[in-house]
Amino acid sequence: MNIESLVADLAAKVPGVVLAADPSYVKSYPTMRLSSAAYLLPAASFLKERGFDYLEIITAVDWLGPVSPEGYTRGGRNPHPFSAPEAPALVAVKNPAAAYKPAFDMLWCLANIPARARLLLRLEIPREDPAVPSLTGLFKAADWQEREVFDLLGVRFEGHPNLKKILTPDFLQGHPLRKDYVHVKDRYDE
Amino acid sequence: MSKVDAFPGGKFDQLFVNLGPQHPSTHGVLRVGLTLEGEVITKAEPDIGYLHRGTSKLAEARGYHQCVALTDRWDYVSAMPNNLALCLAAEKLLGVEIPPRAQHLRVVMCELNRIASHLLFLGTYGIDLGAFTPFLHAFREREMILDLYEMLCGARLTYNYIRIGGVMADISPEWASKTGEFLGFFKPRMKEYDDLLSFNPIFLARTQGVGLISKEAAVDWGLSGPNLRGSGVDYDVRKSDPYSGYDRFDFSVPLGKAGSCWDRYYCRALEMRQSVRIVEAALAGLPEGDIVAKGVAKTVKPPPGEAYAHVEASRGDLGIYLVSDGGPSPYRLHVRAPSFVNLAILQEMLVGCKVADVVAILGSIDIVLGETDR
């Protein structure tokens, strides 16, 4: 399969999908960027028709900034888990070169098994009340992977038939993979 | 976990049955809430998370080298591919070139681990279905592989052997000769498993035509590994997206036909034969040279960027999505765990099955809960 022609076809069919500025930003796979969540379903169904019927991953990155160490400590008794000189500093250090912003960067990876090709779709959404359309109607593999992203990052997938927590216990408050997550004491803390 | 309603909706012809989280055939802490009508399942709800340790979160406060030790705890019955997947992603970010000797050693260790993992499956699947003897045979051989690993790196399960930039230690001549001895011992044993289990009429009756997954459903649900290939879909990361020089080795990808429990089982049995071939070829053609790439520091700080790497782990397509912001620890680590994705199909697949087949189906999916929950 010629990935360049596919990318051009997709960009022509769904105008809001363009090849990322640095197409191999996610090393080393072609990456396309969606300009709005409305283009996700048309782009995904176009790709599915073209044989990209294997949904490999759904995930998201919280670009708020490096994690605050409070998220790791349980109460005041336990210090930061590592104190070796190589360990990350106790205070989150922001790297000036990195592009922090209050946004989630979503990632979908679709694969075409016979053609041995895969394509990544990216979409930036605001951190406030984050929501994207669910792909469960197109790929059943989206079911649990979307639930995982919902559980750990708090992104709502609109149209998901069973969007509830999957990995963390019911009493856990917040979404642990958000960078501003702070552990709330629960019954397992002394 | 939801509240248990023994008679859902107050209907007395329906019964709610809890399978797990403590149940010998769930191979870990998996709970499946089954709603039965007589012997037939009308609803199945897998419930996971009992073993969730938040390794993605833990990784955000550790250095890259320390994260390799976390990966051992995902699929703890075959940890080498886990190490490899994380190292491949980190190496993509760093742009490190791996010496050929280290590449070969990685392949050898991953394939031996595949054999060990499939042996565990073969043995415990027999037990699930009431055959105890194959378990003893399979574990005898698995022990030999674990002994080899102990000799190699000191650990039997959590190896931490594959490191960013290469591998931890070179093999000794004794290790190579012991591995040769093991392969010589192991090859005729595979025929024995076939005689004992694969073509045993009772085993066939319990697994053939049971738990059918069509080609389309397997792809739709994102299955990978022997579960996908058991349905006849030719997808193996080693072939379709080669890494660590797998494209230099000659091996075939066994495919099933019907997508039944037996097909998935027998795919694994055949895969062991291919793994033996790869190990033999890799050891025979082991190049001389370094085992660690030059220039990998003790504290690695990859330039800001993102990488996705995936490997064919024993249970399927293990993907690692790694983001660096230029700091000393990963900014984000996402794991596409094959067991997690493979398990989701249960909710659809079990509906309409007889309750007696649940154990056969669950066993044939071959999940490891450490990886499902991470």
Tab-separated table of N, CA and C in Angstrom, chain A residues 24-29 48 53-68 71-72 80-82 84 86-89 93-95 97-98 100 105 107 109 111 113 116 118 120 122 138-145 147-149 152-153 162 164 166-170 176-179 181, chain B residues 1-2 45-50 52 56-63 66 92-93 218-225 228 233-235 237 239-241 298-299 303-310 317 319 321 323-336 339-341 343-344 347-348 372-374:
chain	number	residue	atom	x	y	z
A	24	SER	N	6.667	12.295	11.080
A	24	SER	CA	7.117	11.133	11.859
A	24	SER	C	7.403	11.553	13.291
A	25	TYR	N	6.593	12.473	13.792
A	25	TYR	CA	6.821	12.954	15.156
A	25	TYR	C	6.723	11.804	16.144
A	26	VAL	N	5.705	10.975	15.977
A	26	VAL	CA	5.643	9.752	16.779
A	26	VAL	C	6.488	8.737	16.027
A	27	LYS	N	7.691	8.509	16.534
A	27	LYS	CA	8.657	7.690	15.803
A	27	LYS	C	8.143	6.271	15.721
A	28	SER	N	8.107	5.602	14.656
A	28	SER	CA	8.450	6.088	13.354
A	28	SER	C	7.281	5.761	12.420
A	29	TYR	N	6.119	6.327	12.709
A	29	TYR	CA	4.898	6.019	11.968
A	29	TYR	C	4.279	7.305	11.424
A	48	LYS	N	-11.250	2.788	7.741
A	48	LYS	CA	-11.744	1.418	7.882
A	48	LYS	C	-12.111	0.845	6.519
A	53	ASP	N	-8.720	-1.756	9.516
A	53	ASP	CA	-9.813	-2.195	10.382
A	53	ASP	C	-9.328	-2.708	11.732
A	54	TYR	N	-8.050	-2.536	12.029
A	54	TYR	CA	-7.499	-3.022	13.292
A	54	TYR	C	-7.119	-1.822	14.140
A	55	LEU	N	-7.876	-1.606	15.210
A	55	LEU	CA	-7.597	-0.471	16.090
A	55	LEU	C	-6.554	-0.911	17.101
A	56	GLU	N	-5.362	-0.362	16.968
A	56	GLU	CA	-4.284	-0.869	17.811
A	56	GLU	C	-4.269	-0.203	19.184
A	57	ILE	N	-4.190	1.118	19.214
A	57	ILE	CA	-4.221	1.755	20.535
A	57	ILE	C	-5.077	3.021	20.511
A	58	ILE	N	-5.602	3.332	21.685
A	58	ILE	CA	-6.205	4.635	21.946
A	58	ILE	C	-5.542	5.132	23.214
A	59	THR	N	-5.005	6.311	23.178
A	59	THR	CA	-4.426	6.839	24.401
A	59	THR	C	-4.406	8.361	24.333
A	60	ALA	N	-3.922	8.976	25.387
A	60	ALA	CA	-3.902	10.435	25.445
A	60	ALA	C	-2.739	10.868	26.317
A	61	VAL	N	-2.280	12.079	26.075
A	61	VAL	CA	-1.218	12.667	26.883
A	61	VAL	C	-1.760	13.937	27.510
A	62	ASP	N	-1.493	14.114	28.782
A	62	ASP	CA	-1.851	15.354	29.451
A	62	ASP	C	-0.640	16.272	29.378
A	63	TRP	N	-0.775	17.384	28.651
A	63	TRP	CA	0.393	18.256	28.429
A	63	TRP	C	0.495	19.387	29.438
A	64	LEU	N	-0.121	19.226	30.604
A	64	LEU	CA	-0.132	20.316	31.574
A	64	LEU	C	1.270	20.662	32.072
A	65	GLY	N	2.132	19.692	32.160
A	65	GLY	CA	3.481	19.926	32.684
A	65	GLY	C	3.898	18.720	33.484
A	66	PRO	N	5.150	18.659	33.945
A	66	PRO	CA	5.603	17.488	34.678
A	66	PRO	C	4.758	17.264	35.927
A	67	VAL	N	4.703	16.041	36.338
A	67	VAL	CA	3.823	15.652	37.432
A	67	VAL	C	4.260	16.309	38.736
A	68	SER	N	3.300	16.615	39.560
A	68	SER	CA	3.663	17.146	40.868
A	68	SER	C	3.857	15.959	41.812
A	71	GLY	N	1.338	13.693	43.931
A	71	GLY	CA	0.530	12.627	43.375
A	71	GLY	C	1.010	11.256	43.785
A	72	TYR	N	2.271	11.151	44.192
A	72	TYR	CA	2.828	9.840	44.502
A	72	TYR	C	2.853	9.520	45.971
A	80	HIS	N	9.276	11.030	48.863
A	80	HIS	CA	9.340	10.661	47.450
A	80	HIS	C	10.072	9.325	47.318
A	81	PRO	N	9.590	8.425	46.452
A	81	PRO	CA	10.132	7.061	46.443
A	81	PRO	C	11.631	6.959	46.171
A	82	PHE	N	12.210	7.884	45.490
A	82	PHE	CA	13.629	7.752	45.171
A	82	PHE	C	14.404	8.975	45.626
A	84	ALA	N	18.036	8.822	45.158
A	84	ALA	CA	19.349	8.723	44.517
A	84	ALA	C	19.584	9.980	43.674
A	86	GLU	N	20.329	10.351	40.677
A	86	GLU	CA	19.771	10.326	39.325
A	86	GLU	C	18.262	10.518	39.330
A	87	ALA	N	17.646	10.288	40.489
A	87	ALA	CA	16.183	10.294	40.512
A	87	ALA	C	15.654	11.693	40.187
A	88	PRO	N	14.462	11.754	39.627
A	88	PRO	CA	13.889	13.059	39.304
A	88	PRO	C	13.776	13.925	40.551
A	89	ALA	N	13.867	15.192	40.354
A	89	ALA	CA	13.851	16.117	41.485
A	89	ALA	C	12.507	16.077	42.199
A	93	VAL	N	10.265	19.721	37.497
A	93	VAL	CA	11.087	20.649	36.735
A	93	VAL	C	10.535	20.738	35.325
A	94	LYS	N	10.172	21.922	34.917
A	94	LYS	CA	9.638	22.084	33.559
A	94	LYS	C	10.788	22.280	32.592
A	95	ASN	N	10.722	21.566	31.506
A	95	ASN	CA	11.750	21.707	30.490
A	95	ASN	C	11.320	22.810	29.528
A	97	ALA	N	12.139	23.447	26.655
A	97	ALA	CA	12.014	23.040	25.251
A	97	ALA	C	10.702	22.323	24.970
A	98	ALA	N	10.044	21.817	25.999
A	98	ALA	CA	8.827	21.045	25.764
A	98	ALA	C	7.619	21.966	25.648
A	100	TYR	N	4.448	22.562	26.759
A	100	TYR	CA	3.371	22.343	27.721
A	100	TYR	C	2.204	23.273	27.410
A	105	ASP	N	-3.617	15.571	24.370
A	105	ASP	CA	-3.345	15.192	22.988
A	105	ASP	C	-3.780	13.740	22.840
A	107	LEU	N	-4.517	10.144	20.876
A	107	LEU	CA	-3.792	9.369	19.864
A	107	LEU	C	-4.584	8.108	19.548
A	109	CYS	N	-4.257	4.704	16.925
A	109	CYS	CA	-3.383	4.014	15.966
A	109	CYS	C	-4.213	2.958	15.251
A	111	ALA	N	-4.376	0.070	12.105
A	111	ALA	CA	-3.459	-0.756	11.320
A	111	ALA	C	-4.211	-1.482	10.227
A	113	ILE	N	-3.800	-4.838	8.397
A	113	ILE	CA	-3.014	-6.056	8.599
A	113	ILE	C	-2.441	-6.602	7.296
A	116	ARG	N	0.303	-4.395	5.974
A	116	ARG	CA	1.368	-4.136	6.943
A	116	ARG	C	1.632	-2.641	7.103
A	118	ARG	N	0.455	1.096	9.183
A	118	ARG	CA	-0.298	1.696	10.290
A	118	ARG	C	-0.214	3.208	10.207
A	120	LEU	N	-1.281	6.890	12.446
A	120	LEU	CA	-1.679	7.462	13.724
A	120	LEU	C	-2.520	8.712	13.489
A	122	ARG	N	-3.976	12.137	15.471
A	122	ARG	CA	-3.814	12.950	16.677
A	122	ARG	C	-4.922	13.993	16.731
A	138	LEU	N	-17.420	1.664	15.330
A	138	LEU	CA	-16.626	1.193	14.203
A	138	LEU	C	-15.730	0.013	14.574
A	139	PHE	N	-15.151	0.095	15.763
A	139	PHE	CA	-14.221	-0.947	16.212
A	139	PHE	C	-14.621	-1.387	17.609
A	140	LYS	N	-14.830	-2.675	17.771
A	140	LYS	CA	-15.164	-3.137	19.120
A	140	LYS	C	-13.955	-3.046	20.045
A	141	ALA	N	-12.752	-3.064	19.455
A	141	ALA	CA	-11.549	-2.950	20.276
A	141	ALA	C	-11.507	-1.635	21.041
A	142	ALA	N	-12.328	-0.670	20.610
A	142	ALA	CA	-12.325	0.625	21.288
A	142	ALA	C	-12.976	0.537	22.666
A	143	ASP	N	-13.817	-0.465	22.866
A	143	ASP	CA	-14.621	-0.546	24.088
A	143	ASP	C	-13.762	-0.383	25.347
A	144	TRP	N	-12.887	-1.342	25.601
A	144	TRP	CA	-12.119	-1.290	26.851
A	144	TRP	C	-11.016	-0.247	26.804
A	145	GLN	N	-10.451	-0.007	25.630
A	145	GLN	CA	-9.353	0.970	25.576
A	145	GLN	C	-9.881	2.370	25.866
A	147	ARG	N	-12.508	2.941	27.756
A	147	ARG	CA	-12.807	2.943	29.193
A	147	ARG	C	-11.543	3.190	30.012
A	148	GLU	N	-10.411	2.647	29.522
A	148	GLU	CA	-9.153	2.855	30.242
A	148	GLU	C	-8.756	4.332	30.229
A	149	VAL	N	-8.868	4.960	29.054
A	149	VAL	CA	-8.505	6.382	28.962
A	149	VAL	C	-9.454	7.217	29.811
A	152	LEU	N	-8.352	6.626	33.562
A	152	LEU	CA	-7.063	7.147	34.014
A	152	LEU	C	-6.873	8.625	33.683
A	153	LEU	N	-7.550	9.129	32.658
A	153	LEU	CA	-7.338	10.520	32.274
A	153	LEU	C	-8.618	11.350	32.292
A	162	ASN	N	-20.956	1.884	27.448
A	162	ASN	CA	-20.736	1.410	28.815
A	162	ASN	C	-19.521	2.113	29.409
A	164	LYS	N	-17.582	3.309	31.959
A	164	LYS	CA	-17.386	3.350	33.411
A	164	LYS	C	-15.958	2.942	33.723
A	166	ILE	N	-12.586	1.129	34.816
A	166	ILE	CA	-12.211	-0.244	34.499
A	166	ILE	C	-11.037	-0.726	35.328
A	167	LEU	N	-10.043	0.114	35.564
A	167	LEU	CA	-8.848	-0.363	36.265
A	167	LEU	C	-8.811	0.069	37.730
A	168	THR	N	-9.157	1.319	38.003
A	168	THR	CA	-9.026	1.780	39.383
A	168	THR	C	-10.283	1.417	40.180
A	169	PRO	N	-10.139	1.293	41.496
A	169	PRO	CA	-11.308	0.924	42.310
A	169	PRO	C	-12.350	2.044	42.342
A	170	ASP	N	-13.574	1.661	42.656
A	170	ASP	CA	-14.690	2.611	42.612
A	170	ASP	C	-14.481	3.801	43.533
A	176	PRO	N	-5.844	9.271	37.790
A	176	PRO	CA	-4.441	9.256	38.226
A	176	PRO	C	-3.423	9.711	37.186
A	177	LEU	N	-3.697	9.542	35.911
A	177	LEU	CA	-2.673	9.922	34.947
A	177	LEU	C	-2.747	11.395	34.554
A	178	ARG	N	-3.688	12.123	35.119
A	178	ARG	CA	-3.656	13.567	34.922
A	178	ARG	C	-2.478	14.124	35.716
A	179	LYS	N	-1.848	15.134	35.148
A	179	LYS	CA	-0.613	15.601	35.770
A	179	LYS	C	-0.854	16.329	37.079
A	181	TYR	N	-3.007	15.315	39.347
A	181	TYR	CA	-3.676	14.388	40.260
A	181	TYR	C	-3.012	14.426	41.634
B	1	MET	N	-16.455	-3.070	41.040
B	1	MET	CA	-17.261	-4.249	41.377
B	1	MET	C	-18.685	-3.797	41.688
B	2	SER	N	-19.626	-4.439	41.092
B	2	SER	CA	-21.006	-4.018	41.330
B	2	SER	C	-21.648	-4.914	42.389
B	45	GLU	N	-19.878	-10.389	32.321
B	45	GLU	CA	-19.227	-9.098	32.578
B	45	GLU	C	-17.866	-9.331	33.214
B	46	PRO	N	-16.803	-9.274	32.428
B	46	PRO	CA	-15.475	-9.389	33.048
B	46	PRO	C	-15.188	-8.150	33.891
B	47	ASP	N	-14.613	-8.380	35.045
B	47	ASP	CA	-14.312	-7.282	35.964
B	47	ASP	C	-12.836	-7.376	36.311
B	48	ILE	N	-12.067	-6.366	35.911
B	48	ILE	CA	-10.623	-6.432	36.143
B	48	ILE	C	-10.196	-5.266	37.017
B	49	GLY	N	-8.931	-5.184	37.282
B	49	GLY	CA	-8.401	-4.075	38.066
B	49	GLY	C	-7.926	-4.495	39.448
B	50	TYR	N	-8.105	-5.756	39.804
B	50	TYR	CA	-7.701	-6.202	41.141
B	50	TYR	C	-6.181	-6.153	41.320
B	52	HIS	N	-4.218	-3.834	39.687
B	52	HIS	CA	-3.738	-2.590	39.077
B	52	HIS	C	-2.713	-1.926	39.993
B	56	SER	N	2.118	2.907	34.737
B	56	SER	CA	2.298	4.090	33.888
B	56	SER	C	2.573	5.314	34.746
B	57	LYS	N	1.875	5.395	35.853
B	57	LYS	CA	2.051	6.531	36.765
B	57	LYS	C	3.397	6.427	37.475
B	58	LEU	N	3.734	5.219	37.918
B	58	LEU	CA	5.004	5.032	38.612
B	58	LEU	C	6.173	5.434	37.727
B	59	ALA	N	6.039	5.125	36.423
B	59	ALA	CA	7.134	5.411	35.499
B	59	ALA	C	7.412	6.901	35.424
B	60	GLU	N	6.400	7.718	35.676
B	60	GLU	CA	6.583	9.167	35.527
B	60	GLU	C	7.468	9.751	36.620
B	61	ALA	N	7.778	8.961	37.646
B	61	ALA	CA	8.651	9.471	38.705
B	61	ALA	C	9.961	8.690	38.774
B	62	ARG	N	10.249	7.900	37.742
B	62	ARG	CA	11.473	7.105	37.753
B	62	ARG	C	12.294	7.382	36.507
B	63	GLY	N	13.570	7.108	36.608
B	63	GLY	CA	14.429	7.237	35.439
B	63	GLY	C	14.114	6.150	34.433
B	66	GLN	N	15.241	2.709	35.357
B	66	GLN	CA	14.450	2.119	36.438
B	66	GLN	C	13.113	1.586	35.919
B	92	LYS	N	14.292	4.379	20.356
B	92	LYS	CA	13.818	5.219	19.252
B	92	LYS	C	13.935	6.683	19.624
B	93	LEU	N	13.583	7.003	20.875
B	93	LEU	CA	13.677	8.396	21.316
B	93	LEU	C	15.128	8.859	21.350
B	218	ALA	N	-12.350	-11.343	15.375
B	218	ALA	CA	-11.016	-11.282	15.979
B	218	ALA	C	-10.341	-9.955	15.659
B	219	VAL	N	-10.488	-9.497	14.402
B	219	VAL	CA	-9.875	-8.228	14.016
B	219	VAL	C	-10.621	-7.065	14.660
B	220	ASP	N	-11.954	-7.165	14.658
B	220	ASP	CA	-12.782	-6.097	15.202
B	220	ASP	C	-12.476	-5.852	16.679
B	221	TRP	N	-12.282	-6.938	17.417
B	221	TRP	CA	-12.000	-6.799	18.843
B	221	TRP	C	-10.528	-6.517	19.107
B	222	GLY	N	-9.730	-6.447	18.082
B	222	GLY	CA	-8.315	-6.118	18.265
B	222	GLY	C	-7.500	-7.219	18.907
B	223	LEU	N	-7.937	-8.468	18.774
B	223	LEU	CA	-7.163	-9.567	19.342
B	223	LEU	C	-5.782	-9.599	18.698
B	224	SER	N	-4.838	-10.197	19.385
B	224	SER	CA	-3.512	-10.330	18.800
B	224	SER	C	-2.888	-11.618	19.323
B	225	GLY	N	-1.742	-11.937	18.748
B	225	GLY	CA	-1.051	-13.145	19.168
B	225	GLY	C	-1.776	-14.381	18.695
B	228	LEU	N	-5.512	-14.274	17.720
B	228	LEU	CA	-5.869	-13.757	16.405
B	228	LEU	C	-5.500	-14.785	15.330
B	233	VAL	N	-6.036	-15.234	10.944
B	233	VAL	CA	-5.554	-13.933	10.484
B	233	VAL	C	-4.031	-13.921	10.594
B	234	ASP	N	-3.382	-13.638	9.471
B	234	ASP	CA	-1.925	-13.706	9.451
B	234	ASP	C	-1.358	-12.380	9.940
B	235	TYR	N	-1.219	-12.248	11.234
B	235	TYR	CA	-0.661	-11.014	11.789
B	235	TYR	C	0.309	-11.368	12.905
B	237	VAL	N	3.734	-9.420	14.655
B	237	VAL	CA	4.548	-8.198	14.608
B	237	VAL	C	5.956	-8.521	14.118
B	239	LYS	N	6.778	-10.342	11.803
B	239	LYS	CA	6.793	-10.334	10.342
B	239	LYS	C	6.321	-8.996	9.786
B	240	SER	N	5.268	-8.444	10.388
B	240	SER	CA	4.627	-7.292	9.751
B	240	SER	C	5.325	-5.979	10.090
B	241	ASP	N	6.027	-5.919	11.202
B	241	ASP	CA	6.726	-4.689	11.572
B	241	ASP	C	8.014	-5.103	12.284
B	298	LYS	N	24.118	6.770	32.310
B	298	LYS	CA	23.406	6.201	33.459
B	298	LYS	C	22.062	6.890	33.641
B	299	THR	N	22.049	8.187	33.425
B	299	THR	CA	20.782	8.919	33.451
B	299	THR	C	20.505	9.373	32.030
B	303	PRO	N	15.757	13.570	23.982
B	303	PRO	CA	15.225	14.855	23.541
B	303	PRO	C	13.697	14.785	23.480
B	304	PRO	N	13.005	15.920	23.636
B	304	PRO	CA	11.538	15.888	23.601
B	304	PRO	C	11.037	15.212	22.331
B	305	GLY	N	10.087	14.336	22.493
B	305	GLY	CA	9.567	13.610	21.339
B	305	GLY	C	8.702	12.459	21.795
B	306	GLU	N	8.160	11.751	20.830
B	306	GLU	CA	7.265	10.646	21.138
B	306	GLU	C	7.673	9.456	20.300
B	307	ALA	N	7.472	8.270	20.850
B	307	ALA	CA	7.822	7.066	20.092
B	307	ALA	C	6.802	5.987	20.385
B	308	TYR	N	6.552	5.177	19.381
B	308	TYR	CA	5.689	4.013	19.555
B	308	TYR	C	6.459	2.801	19.075
B	309	ALA	N	6.569	1.802	19.917
B	309	ALA	CA	7.261	0.584	19.519
B	309	ALA	C	6.414	-0.590	19.957
B	310	HIS	N	6.361	-1.615	19.152
B	310	HIS	CA	5.622	-2.790	19.597
B	310	HIS	C	6.363	-4.067	19.224
B	317	ASP	N	0.397	-8.604	20.600
B	317	ASP	CA	1.019	-7.348	20.199
B	317	ASP	C	1.147	-6.424	21.419
B	319	GLY	N	2.399	-3.083	22.785
B	319	GLY	CA	2.816	-1.776	22.280
B	319	GLY	C	3.166	-0.822	23.408
B	321	TYR	N	3.865	3.246	24.048
B	321	TYR	CA	3.859	4.617	23.554
B	321	TYR	C	4.538	5.458	24.619
B	323	VAL	N	6.472	9.086	25.754
B	323	VAL	CA	6.627	10.510	25.471
B	323	VAL	C	7.713	11.054	26.378
B	324	SER	N	8.617	11.818	25.799
B	324	SER	CA	9.652	12.468	26.592
B	324	SER	C	9.484	13.970	26.473
B	325	ASP	N	9.668	14.677	27.592
B	325	ASP	CA	9.680	16.140	27.525
B	325	ASP	C	11.102	16.643	27.731
B	326	GLY	N	12.064	15.747	27.599
B	326	GLY	CA	13.452	16.121	27.776
B	326	GLY	C	13.945	15.918	29.201
B	327	GLY	N	13.066	15.476	30.058
B	327	GLY	CA	13.431	15.272	31.463
B	327	GLY	C	14.035	13.892	31.687
B	328	PRO	N	14.423	13.607	32.939
B	328	PRO	CA	15.076	12.333	33.234
B	328	PRO	C	14.109	11.153	33.350
B	329	SER	N	12.813	11.402	33.409
B	329	SER	CA	11.865	10.284	33.468
B	329	SER	C	10.828	10.443	32.359
B	330	PRO	N	10.177	9.337	31.972
B	330	PRO	CA	9.186	9.438	30.891
B	330	PRO	C	8.087	10.431	31.262
B	331	TYR	N	7.686	11.231	30.293
B	331	TYR	CA	6.583	12.150	30.548
B	331	TYR	C	5.266	11.387	30.541
B	332	ARG	N	5.187	10.384	29.681
B	332	ARG	CA	3.975	9.569	29.599
B	332	ARG	C	4.379	8.210	29.062
B	333	LEU	N	3.838	7.179	29.683
B	333	LEU	CA	4.075	5.816	29.224
B	333	LEU	C	2.728	5.133	29.085
B	334	HIS	N	2.405	4.714	27.885
B	334	HIS	CA	1.159	3.980	27.698
B	334	HIS	C	1.502	2.573	27.230
B	335	VAL	N	0.819	1.598	27.785
B	335	VAL	CA	1.075	0.215	27.433
B	335	VAL	C	-0.154	-0.351	26.747
B	336	ARG	N	0.052	-0.876	25.549
B	336	ARG	CA	-1.022	-1.629	24.918
B	336	ARG	C	-0.780	-3.076	25.306
B	339	SER	N	-3.018	-8.882	26.749
B	339	SER	CA	-4.034	-9.574	27.554
B	339	SER	C	-5.237	-8.680	27.795
B	340	PHE	N	-5.003	-7.395	28.013
B	340	PHE	CA	-6.098	-6.460	28.289
B	340	PHE	C	-7.037	-6.384	27.099
B	341	VAL	N	-6.457	-6.238	25.908
B	341	VAL	CA	-7.298	-6.100	24.724
B	341	VAL	C	-7.951	-7.443	24.384
B	343	LEU	N	-8.893	-9.738	26.372
B	343	LEU	CA	-9.906	-10.151	27.346
B	343	LEU	C	-11.273	-9.542	27.050
B	344	ALA	N	-11.286	-8.388	26.382
B	344	ALA	CA	-12.545	-7.673	26.198
B	344	ALA	C	-13.560	-8.484	25.406
B	347	GLN	N	-16.914	-10.672	26.924
B	347	GLN	CA	-18.285	-10.244	27.198
B	347	GLN	C	-19.234	-10.599	26.059
B	348	GLU	N	-18.693	-10.674	24.843
B	348	GLU	CA	-19.543	-11.042	23.715
B	348	GLU	C	-19.518	-12.542	23.467
B	372	THR	N	-2.965	-7.490	32.221
B	372	THR	CA	-4.283	-6.907	32.001
B	372	THR	C	-4.456	-5.637	32.836
B	373	ASP	N	-4.030	-5.705	34.086
B	373	ASP	CA	-4.276	-4.596	35.002
B	373	ASP	C	-3.110	-3.606	35.069
B	374	ARG	N	-1.934	-4.077	34.809
B	374	ARG	CA	-0.702	-3.267	34.826
B	374	ARG	C	-0.461	-2.541	36.137
